[in-house]
DNA sequence: CGTTAAGCGAGACGGTACGTCTCGTCTTGGC
DNA sequence: GCCAAGACGAGACGTACCGTCTCGCTTAACG
């Protein structure tokens, strides 16, 4: 009942072509920007047929997202730094550094932009990217709760939304950076009073 | 000094046509969504020539933005409610209500999405929309400073980014709502401790 | 040596579409006249995309010319009537009859008009239409030379230009007809004196 | 009853503007060619309003034709050279020289081309240009008849059509030239037998 | 070991919208 | 009323991509 055919018949998917398409998508995105990348352009650069792309991906955004995901490690480090303040600082500092890498900000903007236009991609982006980072931050807060220095004034959800909101707002709507004094203020706001209570 | 040209020459811009174009843009955006709106479609519905649109607006985003700006009052009320906590609550509550209006969330998403793709529109959206709201919030905080109940732990800029970040992140990346308990927590986080310290 | 590419790749040209485009071009030219025919109109009537037309033809004139060429046999009968006078008479009479057919004169005018505006189409029209008819007439004269009743007073080239010049001048600049007395006079001028000299 | 108003009211037509428009039309036609000349282009170069052109001329062809007519003397010299052969030779030689002038052939082609597309301009071109030259040639033939050396074999109309047909066919459809041997052959064909009869 | 069912590069196809161009008309204010 | 200026409705232009559809291969598992 699981699968009508016992084994797959016919020619296998070409891994070589798959790689060429993702590489082409990645390179074109860096050079031309997401908007100016086209399926036809990717196919031409990869030496692939358009149909081959359409057969395996649902949209340009999916190809590019997979191409980028392959390059960038989407997993976030959540090593224990001993206190919530330190963990929060490390998380924010990691994010700040990420934003300084070439191509990262334009790419984040393009993906979030695309997520606003295509509901299907929105879900995919949510699950495959936003949710992963969210879970990491939630784990940090859960650890703080266990440890006893959690930001008790704010529910976890709101706390997470505030942190990601800050980062994304700066990326999308103002200057995409996070200074040390920003980080210090965030620590003070969300972690310090608890720390001071010790 | 008054005007480079002695007098305006030639036929005047047709206010009737301008209105028809903005109305068409507004209606089509609500019915079809920003992405499916086309310049040709707007021109056809407005009974205007395409060139007339291109003569006065630089892009589809500009037309739609002006159409929406005409409908929605972009000025934010910043009436004095006696304390920063109350002012903040009023601001957040206003925003929460705005998000419940039909068509507002899709439109905000589309405009922010477009701002990520077109640097020129990005600046315009910044200045004509985001900056206005930012100034309103900064005025509220300035009043709190004068009053003596400002959130001294966080610099004004960061405070504003946190608030808008929260709202926009919910609109763009998760559920576009702001509950009463969110508002209470925000008041507690940014305003209450100061108030309580007095 | 036979073909640069080993095999033809990709989808084949659709003969059905080609026919539909030529048919649409032919019908529209008859009904609306060459000037009012547009590429968009042909595409719409043929149920084809504009690009499909641009892929295979260089201009509107090429499409219409091919459409007409398909309908009208461009080969001219040069059956031997025994003498140059008779051959010339037959040639002129054939031409006279052609000019009476509905749509022929407007079409000839439009094609010659277009040939004046577009150097590339000029060459094509020359080679694919004018030259064919010219060769036919030259063959008639060559036969007369062999037979010994050629119009020796005038070089072949000039003789041919006089005959086509007369027909085209009537089509383009005055009344597009050729009467029996015109034909008789032409025979007398170009053929009779020689015949009489025998 | 001829004119309801005794005197013209309002501002008089500006002769300065009329001249500027014709000059602009002439220059643009030489530089860009008839097809690439536009009403808007003429108006811009003349520093005139488009309406001023539309008020006084019916089409681009009329403007350009008037501009060219102003420059070129449309009257043909029909000085008496003593015999039809000599008169014919002079006429053809004049025409041959005209065709060597820069800009003449493209202009003739453009005007004849335009005459095929616009019935109104066709009539105007007929009357103001073709007919003038035709009358000149007819006068030459009439003089020959009076003199007694007319080409009696061909009716005047056909004779004229043959001569103009030759010239126009060479201009429109082949090489726009007329050699001395062409001229000699034409004299021989249309005039020589008569001359020989003397 | 041949049959057969994918996958593949290539590229033609019907569409749709783009932004530009020019048309001929209309409107304005000055002459 | 003529003029320069220039906005207007209209609509074709040629281009760019879309997503789909053949083509004639190549590549396996199946029978």
PDB file of C-alpha atoms in Angstrom, chain A residues 68 98-99 103-114 125 129 133 167-168 171-172, chain B residues 116:
ATOM      1  CA  UNK A  68      21.818  28.624  -0.545  1.00  0.00           C
ATOM      2  CA  UNK A  98      26.394  36.659   9.861  1.00  0.00           C
ATOM      3  CA  UNK A  99      24.959  39.959   8.624  1.00  0.00           C
ATOM      4  CA  UNK A 103      25.652  38.466   0.031  1.00  0.00           C
ATOM      5  CA  UNK A 104      23.858  37.437   3.190  1.00  0.00           C
ATOM      6  CA  UNK A 105      21.707  40.538   3.635  1.00  0.00           C
ATOM      7  CA  UNK A 106      20.528  40.737   0.002  1.00  0.00           C
ATOM      8  CA  UNK A 107      19.725  37.051   0.107  1.00  0.00           C
ATOM      9  CA  UNK A 108      17.764  37.259   3.360  1.00  0.00           C
ATOM     10  CA  UNK A 109      15.839  40.198   1.941  1.00  0.00           C
ATOM     11  CA  UNK A 110      15.075  38.345  -1.287  1.00  0.00           C
ATOM     12  CA  UNK A 111      13.910  35.197   0.468  1.00  0.00           C
ATOM     13  CA  UNK A 112      11.702  37.077   2.917  1.00  0.00           C
ATOM     14  CA  UNK A 113      10.389  39.140   0.020  1.00  0.00           C
ATOM     15  CA  UNK A 114       9.532  36.019  -1.925  1.00  0.00           C
ATOM     16  CA  UNK A 125      10.807  29.163   4.342  1.00  0.00           C
ATOM     17  CA  UNK A 129      14.712  28.344   7.960  1.00  0.00           C
ATOM     18  CA  UNK A 133      16.499  29.332  14.282  1.00  0.00           C
ATOM     19  CA  UNK A 167      17.214  41.535  13.621  1.00  0.00           C
ATOM     20  CA  UNK A 168      14.789  41.217  10.713  1.00  0.00           C
ATOM     21  CA  UNK A 171      17.677  43.847   7.768  1.00  0.00           C
ATOM     22  CA  UNK A 172      14.459  44.694   5.971  1.00  0.00           C
TER      23      UNK A 172
ATOM     24  CA  UNK B 116      13.351  44.549  -0.804  1.00  0.00           C
TER      25      UNK B 116
END
